[in-house]
Amino acid sequence: MIRPKQAVFLAGLLLSGTFLTLLFLRTDTGYELLKPLNIRPGVGKDAKPTPRYKPVPSYTPPPIQDPFPALATSTPPPIPSYNVAEKDVWKKHGLEVAPPLIIGFTRTWPMLLQTVVSYIAAGWPAEQIYVVENTGMQQANARGQLTLQHPWYLNHTSLKRLGVNIVQTPVLLSFAQLQNFYLSMTYAHNWPYYFWSHMDVLALGHENGFEGLTARAGEPGYKSLYTLCLEELKRTLDTGERWGLRFFAYDHLTLQNPRAIEDIGGWDTLIPYYMTDCDTYTRLHMRNWTQKDANCGVITDTSVALDDLLALYRDPSITPDFRDPNPPPPPPPPEEEKKQKRDMEHSVREPTDPVEYWKVLLQVADRMFHYKHGARGRNTWQEGQHGGQGEPFHYDSAGFSEALGVLTEAGKEVFRRKWGHGNCDLIVGGGLKFEDQWQVLKDWEK
């Protein structure tokens, strides 16, 4: 029989235990321990999770600028007369077809426009240039539905004013897939050869002359960038050798034999970005297709665009300088430096002689190269456009870059497993042959 004092004690003990239990269940520790039972007070099966968002960037680069605003309302001015190619001059070099120049584009319009205009100004006939729109935007660019700040904006009207051809890929392709798309174009057009260029270059001819290649522009014996490419193509074909490609400043500009790419089975699309060039060029070497360096001009690898592309037409009112499409946060310049810059903008006038102007462009191109290969980073230019929200096929620019990084690292791992070797030195360093693809063990696990 329970006595009254015992009953009071037991009741108090029960109430205290109940209170402490409820209190415990409301703590994170209690929730984690009893989470599988889903008995936490106030939290049911239908409770909605709360996502954790990334912090807002402390700095947003300024909007990009169109480097050729004059093209929006008028046709481009004439290029230097000494770079104008004679009509069908390729026939005089004994070539079967006019050599096409293919330039692929995915994002950052100012960079593409600079590349195209520089080749035209260096003498490449616009009708022989093919811009491949590889944006994944379907018909949005062709319909003019995207604005300049959209990461995948491309202006069809401006390119048509320049006179170049526009080819659209049906979907967004990786770099390796895009290279195989170029091969498919040779079947459609019956091209026995083609040139292709990266979209982040500035092309200049040897207008001040180059010993053994060309005289100074305007003098007898001068040869434009385009003419030197024609000569190299004819010379390559006349060798009768098993030629694969010719590099002009590595593959920033490349002369390609489609039969060679066909022979090795095309570019490996499972290695979509970095290391895919190493894989392809090594397989060409393994199959005895020659790869040689050639010289047709100054092809500068760049991450910035000229402020005004009229400079490439040698407009003396334009002072050549460049602008980073995705600049870092700038330190505030001293007031005296600001004043000097304002004074310079109002007082400088560039040479009227086009060759002297070319020398200024060459100096700027050299600064461009060192800027890209300095501390800023090689590919930061790809992330300069941050707008376009609400426009067709918009995709977050930073997310796209992050995803490319994941795919790139995956491709590097595919390369390592394919060859059982960790770097590009497959033949000498790995002792590998063409037939060894996917047949060998990892040599770093010996």
Short mmCIF file of C-alpha atoms in Angstrom, two decimals, residues 31-212:
data_model
loop_
_atom_site.label_atom_id
_atom_site.label_comp_id
_atom_site.label_asym_id
_atom_site.label_seq_id
_atom_site.Cartn_x
_atom_site.Cartn_y
_atom_site.Cartn_z
CA TYR A 31 16.30 15.40 -32.34
CA GLU A 32 19.27 13.59 -33.85
CA LEU A 33 18.90 10.62 -31.49
CA LEU A 34 15.18 10.21 -32.11
CA LYS A 35 15.10 11.47 -35.72
CA PRO A 36 14.34 7.99 -37.18
CA LEU A 37 11.18 7.84 -35.03
CA ASN A 38 10.03 11.30 -36.24
CA ILE A 39 8.61 12.15 -32.79
CA ARG A 40 10.17 15.59 -32.34
CA PRO A 41 7.41 17.91 -31.13
CA GLY A 42 6.27 20.41 -33.74
CA VAL A 43 8.05 18.70 -36.64
CA GLY A 44 5.98 16.45 -38.84
CA LYS A 45 6.55 14.56 -42.04
CA ASP A 46 5.26 17.49 -44.09
CA ALA A 47 7.72 20.04 -42.71
CA LYS A 48 9.51 21.92 -45.54
CA PRO A 49 13.34 22.04 -45.59
CA THR A 50 15.07 25.39 -45.72
CA PRO A 51 17.83 25.67 -48.38
CA ARG A 52 21.07 27.40 -47.52
CA TYR A 53 21.93 30.01 -50.13
CA LYS A 54 25.37 31.09 -51.26
CA PRO A 55 26.47 34.50 -50.01
CA VAL A 56 25.90 37.43 -52.34
CA PRO A 57 29.21 38.37 -54.06
CA SER A 58 30.83 41.40 -52.52
CA TYR A 59 31.91 42.60 -55.98
CA THR A 60 30.17 42.44 -59.36
CA PRO A 61 32.16 43.39 -62.45
CA PRO A 62 30.75 46.27 -64.49
CA PRO A 63 28.62 45.47 -67.56
CA ILE A 64 30.64 44.56 -70.64
CA GLN A 65 30.91 47.08 -73.45
CA ASP A 66 30.44 46.45 -77.17
CA PRO A 67 33.93 46.92 -78.67
CA PHE A 68 32.55 47.85 -82.10
CA PRO A 69 29.54 50.12 -81.57
CA ALA A 70 29.91 51.63 -85.07
CA LEU A 71 29.02 48.24 -86.57
CA ALA A 72 25.49 48.52 -85.17
CA THR A 73 24.59 51.33 -87.58
CA SER A 74 26.98 51.05 -90.51
CA THR A 75 29.13 48.72 -92.55
CA PRO A 76 32.78 48.39 -91.46
CA PRO A 77 35.41 50.68 -92.95
CA PRO A 78 37.97 49.36 -95.46
CA ILE A 79 40.95 47.38 -94.22
CA PRO A 80 44.51 48.50 -95.08
CA SER A 81 44.77 48.31 -98.87
CA TYR A 82 47.94 46.20 -98.82
CA ASN A 83 46.03 43.44 -96.96
CA VAL A 84 43.13 43.25 -99.41
CA ALA A 85 43.26 39.84 -101.10
CA GLU A 86 42.92 39.62 -104.85
CA LYS A 87 39.65 37.93 -105.83
CA ASP A 88 40.02 34.14 -105.88
CA VAL A 89 43.75 34.45 -105.27
CA TRP A 90 43.72 30.94 -103.82
CA LYS A 91 43.32 29.64 -107.39
CA LYS A 92 46.65 31.21 -108.33
CA HIS A 93 48.23 29.10 -105.60
CA GLY A 94 46.90 25.96 -107.27
CA LEU A 95 44.47 25.16 -104.46
CA GLU A 96 41.40 23.01 -104.97
CA VAL A 97 39.01 25.10 -102.85
CA ALA A 98 39.15 28.41 -101.02
CA PRO A 99 40.55 27.61 -97.58
CA PRO A 100 37.87 28.08 -94.89
CA LEU A 101 38.72 29.52 -91.49
CA ILE A 102 36.46 28.12 -88.75
CA ILE A 103 36.07 30.00 -85.46
CA GLY A 104 33.96 28.40 -82.73
CA PHE A 105 32.06 30.52 -80.22
CA THR A 106 30.34 29.72 -76.93
CA ARG A 107 30.37 32.88 -74.82
CA THR A 108 31.89 36.36 -74.42
CA TRP A 109 30.88 38.28 -77.55
CA PRO A 110 33.61 41.00 -77.41
CA MET A 111 36.32 38.34 -77.64
CA LEU A 112 34.79 36.66 -80.68
CA LEU A 113 34.19 39.96 -82.46
CA GLN A 114 37.81 40.99 -81.91
CA THR A 115 39.08 37.69 -83.31
CA VAL A 116 36.91 37.87 -86.42
CA VAL A 117 37.71 41.51 -87.16
CA SER A 118 41.45 40.96 -86.65
CA TYR A 119 41.54 38.15 -89.22
CA ILE A 120 39.56 40.25 -91.70
CA ALA A 121 41.85 43.25 -91.17
CA ALA A 122 44.86 40.95 -91.66
CA GLY A 123 43.55 40.01 -95.11
CA TRP A 124 41.42 36.89 -94.66
CA PRO A 125 38.39 37.25 -96.98
CA ALA A 126 35.26 37.50 -94.85
CA GLU A 127 33.31 35.11 -97.08
CA GLN A 128 35.84 32.37 -96.25
CA ILE A 129 35.35 32.74 -92.47
CA TYR A 130 32.82 30.49 -90.72
CA VAL A 131 31.71 31.42 -87.21
CA VAL A 132 30.23 28.38 -85.47
CA GLU A 133 27.69 29.47 -82.90
CA ASN A 134 28.00 26.82 -80.20
CA THR A 135 25.94 28.53 -77.50
CA GLY A 136 23.05 26.13 -76.91
CA MET A 137 20.69 29.08 -77.39
CA GLN A 138 18.80 27.43 -80.26
CA GLN A 139 17.35 30.31 -82.37
CA ALA A 140 17.40 32.98 -79.66
CA ASN A 141 20.46 34.77 -81.04
CA ALA A 142 19.31 34.47 -84.65
CA ARG A 143 16.00 36.07 -83.63
CA GLY A 144 17.72 38.83 -81.67
CA GLN A 145 16.09 37.79 -78.38
CA LEU A 146 19.18 38.12 -76.18
CA THR A 147 20.82 41.28 -74.86
CA LEU A 148 24.51 42.14 -74.63
CA GLN A 149 24.86 41.14 -70.96
CA HIS A 150 23.50 37.63 -71.61
CA PRO A 151 26.52 35.26 -71.30
CA TRP A 152 25.72 33.53 -74.62
CA TYR A 153 24.82 36.62 -76.63
CA LEU A 154 25.93 36.71 -80.25
CA ASN A 155 24.92 39.41 -82.74
CA HIS A 156 24.01 37.82 -86.07
CA THR A 157 23.38 41.20 -87.67
CA SER A 158 26.88 42.46 -86.86
CA LEU A 159 28.51 39.29 -88.20
CA LYS A 160 26.51 39.52 -91.41
CA ARG A 161 27.61 43.13 -91.81
CA LEU A 162 31.18 41.89 -91.62
CA GLY A 163 30.34 39.39 -94.38
CA VAL A 164 31.20 36.15 -92.55
CA ASN A 165 29.23 32.91 -92.54
CA ILE A 166 27.32 31.76 -89.45
CA VAL A 167 26.81 28.07 -88.69
CA GLN A 168 24.79 26.95 -85.67
CA THR A 169 25.32 23.74 -83.73
CA PRO A 170 22.03 22.00 -82.85
CA VAL A 171 22.96 21.81 -79.16
CA LEU A 172 25.76 23.01 -76.89
CA LEU A 173 28.89 20.94 -77.63
CA SER A 174 32.03 20.43 -75.59
CA PHE A 175 35.37 21.43 -77.12
CA ALA A 176 36.07 17.87 -78.32
CA GLN A 177 32.58 17.55 -79.77
CA LEU A 178 32.98 20.90 -81.50
CA GLN A 179 36.17 19.68 -83.17
CA ASN A 180 34.30 16.66 -84.51
CA PHE A 181 31.58 19.06 -85.70
CA TYR A 182 34.25 20.83 -87.77
CA LEU A 183 35.07 17.46 -89.32
CA SER A 184 31.40 17.00 -90.22
CA MET A 185 31.47 20.38 -91.98
CA THR A 186 34.18 19.07 -94.32
CA TYR A 187 31.82 16.34 -95.48
CA ALA A 188 28.99 18.83 -96.10
CA HIS A 189 31.23 21.25 -98.06
CA ASN A 190 33.73 18.79 -99.58
CA TRP A 191 36.66 20.56 -97.93
CA PRO A 192 39.96 18.66 -98.29
CA TYR A 193 41.52 20.97 -95.67
CA TYR A 194 40.53 23.75 -93.31
CA PHE A 195 41.95 26.26 -90.87
CA TRP A 196 40.47 26.68 -87.42
CA SER A 197 41.15 29.28 -84.74
CA HIS A 198 40.38 29.83 -81.11
CA MET A 199 38.01 32.71 -80.43
CA ASP A 200 40.29 34.38 -77.88
CA VAL A 201 43.10 35.57 -80.15
CA LEU A 202 44.21 38.78 -81.84
CA ALA A 203 45.65 38.16 -85.32
CA LEU A 204 48.15 40.55 -86.93
CA GLY A 205 50.24 40.08 -90.07
CA HIS A 206 53.97 40.79 -90.34
CA GLU A 207 53.37 44.30 -91.63
CA ASN A 208 56.82 45.55 -90.65
CA GLY A 209 58.38 42.73 -92.63
CA PHE A 210 59.85 39.40 -91.50
CA GLU A 211 63.15 38.08 -92.81
CA GLY A 212 62.68 35.12 -95.10
#
